[in-house]
Coordinates of N, CA, C and O in Angstrom, one line a residue:
M1 N 132.0 107.4 63.2 CA 131.1 106.5 63.6 C 129.7 107.2 64.4 O 128.6 106.8 64.2
V2 N 130.3 107.9 65.4 CA 129.3 108.6 66.3 C 128.4 109.6 65.7 O 127.3 109.7 65.6
L3 N 129.2 110.1 64.7 CA 128.6 111.2 63.9 C 127.7 110.8 63.0 O 126.5 111.2 62.7
T4 N 128.1 109.7 62.4 CA 127.1 109.1 61.5 C 125.7 108.4 62.1 O 124.7 108.8 61.6
L5 N 125.9 108.0 63.3 CA 124.7 107.4 64.0 C 123.9 108.7 64.7 O 122.6 108.9 64.5
A6 N 124.7 110.0 64.9 CA 123.8 111.1 65.3 C 123.1 111.6 64.2 O 121.9 112.0 64.3
V7 N 123.6 111.5 62.8 CA 122.9 112.0 61.8 C 121.8 111.2 61.3 O 120.6 111.5 61.2
L8 N 121.8 109.7 61.5 CA 120.8 108.8 61.2 C 119.7 109.0 62.3 O 118.5 108.9 62.0
Q9 N 120.2 109.2 63.8 CA 119.0 109.4 64.5 C 118.4 111.0 64.2 O 117.1 110.8 64.4
Y10 N 119.1 111.8 64.1 CA 118.4 113.2 63.7 C 117.4 113.0 62.7 O 116.4 113.7 62.7
T11 N 117.7 112.2 61.5 CA 116.7 112.4 60.4 C 115.8 111.1 60.6 O 114.6 111.3 59.7
G12 N 115.8 110.3 61.7 CA 114.8 109.3 61.8 C 115.0 108.2 61.1 O 114.0 107.3 61.2
L13 N 116.1 108.0 60.3 CA 116.3 106.7 59.6 C 116.7 105.6 60.4 O 116.6 104.4 59.9
L14 N 117.2 105.9 61.5 CA 117.8 104.6 62.3 C 116.6 103.9 63.2 O 116.7 102.6 63.2
L15 N 115.8 104.7 63.7 CA 114.7 103.9 64.4 C 113.3 104.5 64.0 O 113.1 105.3 63.2
D16 N 112.3 103.8 64.4 CA 111.0 103.8 64.1 C 110.3 105.0 64.7 O 109.3 105.4 64.4
G17 N 111.0 105.6 65.7 CA 110.2 106.4 66.6 C 110.6 107.9 65.8 O 110.9 108.1 64.9
P18 N 110.1 109.1 66.8 CA 110.2 110.3 66.0 C 111.8 110.7 66.0 O 112.7 110.0 66.5
A19 N 112.2 111.7 65.1 CA 113.5 112.0 64.9 C 113.9 112.9 66.2 O 113.1 113.5 66.8
G20 N 115.0 112.7 66.3 CA 115.8 113.3 67.4 C 117.0 112.6 67.7 O 117.3 111.6 67.1
I21 N 118.1 113.2 68.7 CA 119.2 112.6 69.0 C 119.2 112.0 70.5 O 118.7 112.7 71.5
D22 N 119.5 110.7 70.5 CA 119.6 110.0 72.0 C 120.8 110.3 72.4 O 122.0 109.3 71.9
L23 N 121.3 111.1 73.1 CA 122.7 111.5 73.7 C 123.2 110.3 74.5 O 124.4 109.8 74.3
G24 N 122.3 109.6 75.3 CA 122.8 108.4 76.0 C 123.3 107.2 75.2 O 124.4 106.7 75.3
H25 N 122.5 107.1 74.1 CA 122.9 105.9 73.1 C 124.3 106.3 72.4 O 125.2 105.5 72.2
L26 N 124.4 107.6 72.0 CA 125.6 108.1 71.5 C 126.7 108.0 72.3 O 128.0 107.6 71.9
A27 N 126.5 108.4 73.5 CA 127.6 108.4 74.5 C 128.2 106.9 74.8 O 129.5 106.5 74.7
V28 N 127.2 105.9 74.8 CA 127.6 104.6 75.0 C 128.4 103.9 73.7 O 129.4 103.3 74.0
V29 N 127.9 104.4 72.6 CA 128.7 104.2 71.4 C 130.0 104.5 71.4 O 131.0 103.8 71.0
A30 N 130.1 105.8 71.8 CA 131.4 106.4 71.6 C 132.4 105.8 72.8 O 133.6 105.9 72.2
V31 N 131.9 105.4 73.6 CA 132.9 104.5 74.6 C 133.1 103.1 74.3 O 134.3 102.6 74.2
L32 N 132.1 102.5 74.0 CA 132.4 101.0 73.7 C 132.9 100.8 72.3 O 133.6 99.8 72.1
F33 N 132.7 101.6 71.3 CA 133.2 101.0 69.7 C 134.7 101.1 70.0 O 135.1 100.1 69.4
P34 N 135.4 102.1 70.5 CA 136.8 102.1 70.3 C 137.4 100.9 71.4 O 138.3 100.3 71.0
A35 N 136.6 100.8 72.5 CA 137.1 99.6 73.4 C 136.9 98.3 72.7 O 138.1 97.5 72.8
F36 N 135.9 98.1 72.0 CA 135.6 96.6 71.4 C 136.7 96.5 70.2 O 137.0 95.5 69.6
S37 N 136.8 97.7 69.4 CA 138.0 97.5 68.4 C 139.1 97.3 68.8 O 139.7 96.6 68.2
Y38 N 139.6 97.9 69.9 CA 140.9 97.6 70.5 C 140.9 96.0 70.8 O 142.0 95.4 70.6
L39 N 140.1 95.6 71.6 CA 140.1 94.2 72.0 C 140.1 93.2 70.8 O 140.8 92.2 70.8
I40 N 139.3 93.4 69.7 CA 139.4 92.8 68.5 C 140.8 92.9 67.8 O 141.4 91.7 67.6
D41 N 141.4 94.0 67.9 CA 142.8 94.3 67.5 C 143.7 93.2 68.4 O 144.7 92.8 67.6
V42 N 143.5 93.3 69.5 CA 144.5 92.7 70.4 C 144.4 90.9 70.3 O 145.3 90.3 70.1
V43 N 143.3 90.6 70.0 CA 142.8 89.2 69.8 C 143.5 88.7 68.3 O 144.2 87.8 68.2
V44 N 143.4 89.5 67.1 CA 143.8 89.3 66.0 C 145.5 89.4 66.1 O 146.1 88.4 65.3
A45 N 146.0 90.2 66.8 CA 147.5 90.2 66.8 C 147.9 89.0 67.5 O 149.1 88.6 67.3
N46 N 147.4 88.5 68.5 CA 147.7 87.5 69.4 C 147.5 86.2 68.5 O 148.3 85.3 68.5
A47 N 146.4 86.1 67.7 CA 146.2 84.9 66.9 C 147.4 84.8 65.9 O 147.8 83.9 65.4
R48 N 147.8 86.2 65.3 CA 148.8 86.1 64.2 C 150.1 85.6 64.8 O 150.9 85.0 64.3
S49 N 150.5 86.2 65.9 CA 151.7 85.9 66.6 C 151.8 84.3 67.0 O 152.9 83.8 67.1
N50 N 150.6 83.8 67.6 CA 150.7 82.3 67.9 C 150.7 81.3 66.7 O 151.2 80.1 66.6
A51 N 150.4 82.0 65.4 CA 150.2 81.1 64.3 C 151.8 80.9 63.8 O 152.0 80.0 63.0
E52 N 152.8 81.9 64.1 CA 154.0 81.8 63.6 C 155.0 81.0 64.3 O 155.1 80.2 64.9

């Protein structure tokens, strides 16, 4: 995920600005993406266990 964003930033396809890599943005995505993915997984697991 982070590598894909880095490539898109480097080529300039992600934003309208000049091509380059925004390390701050990539660091935030690298931390938040797994955290939110885990939270979504916990919610889905709880919803499934409550439905049974």
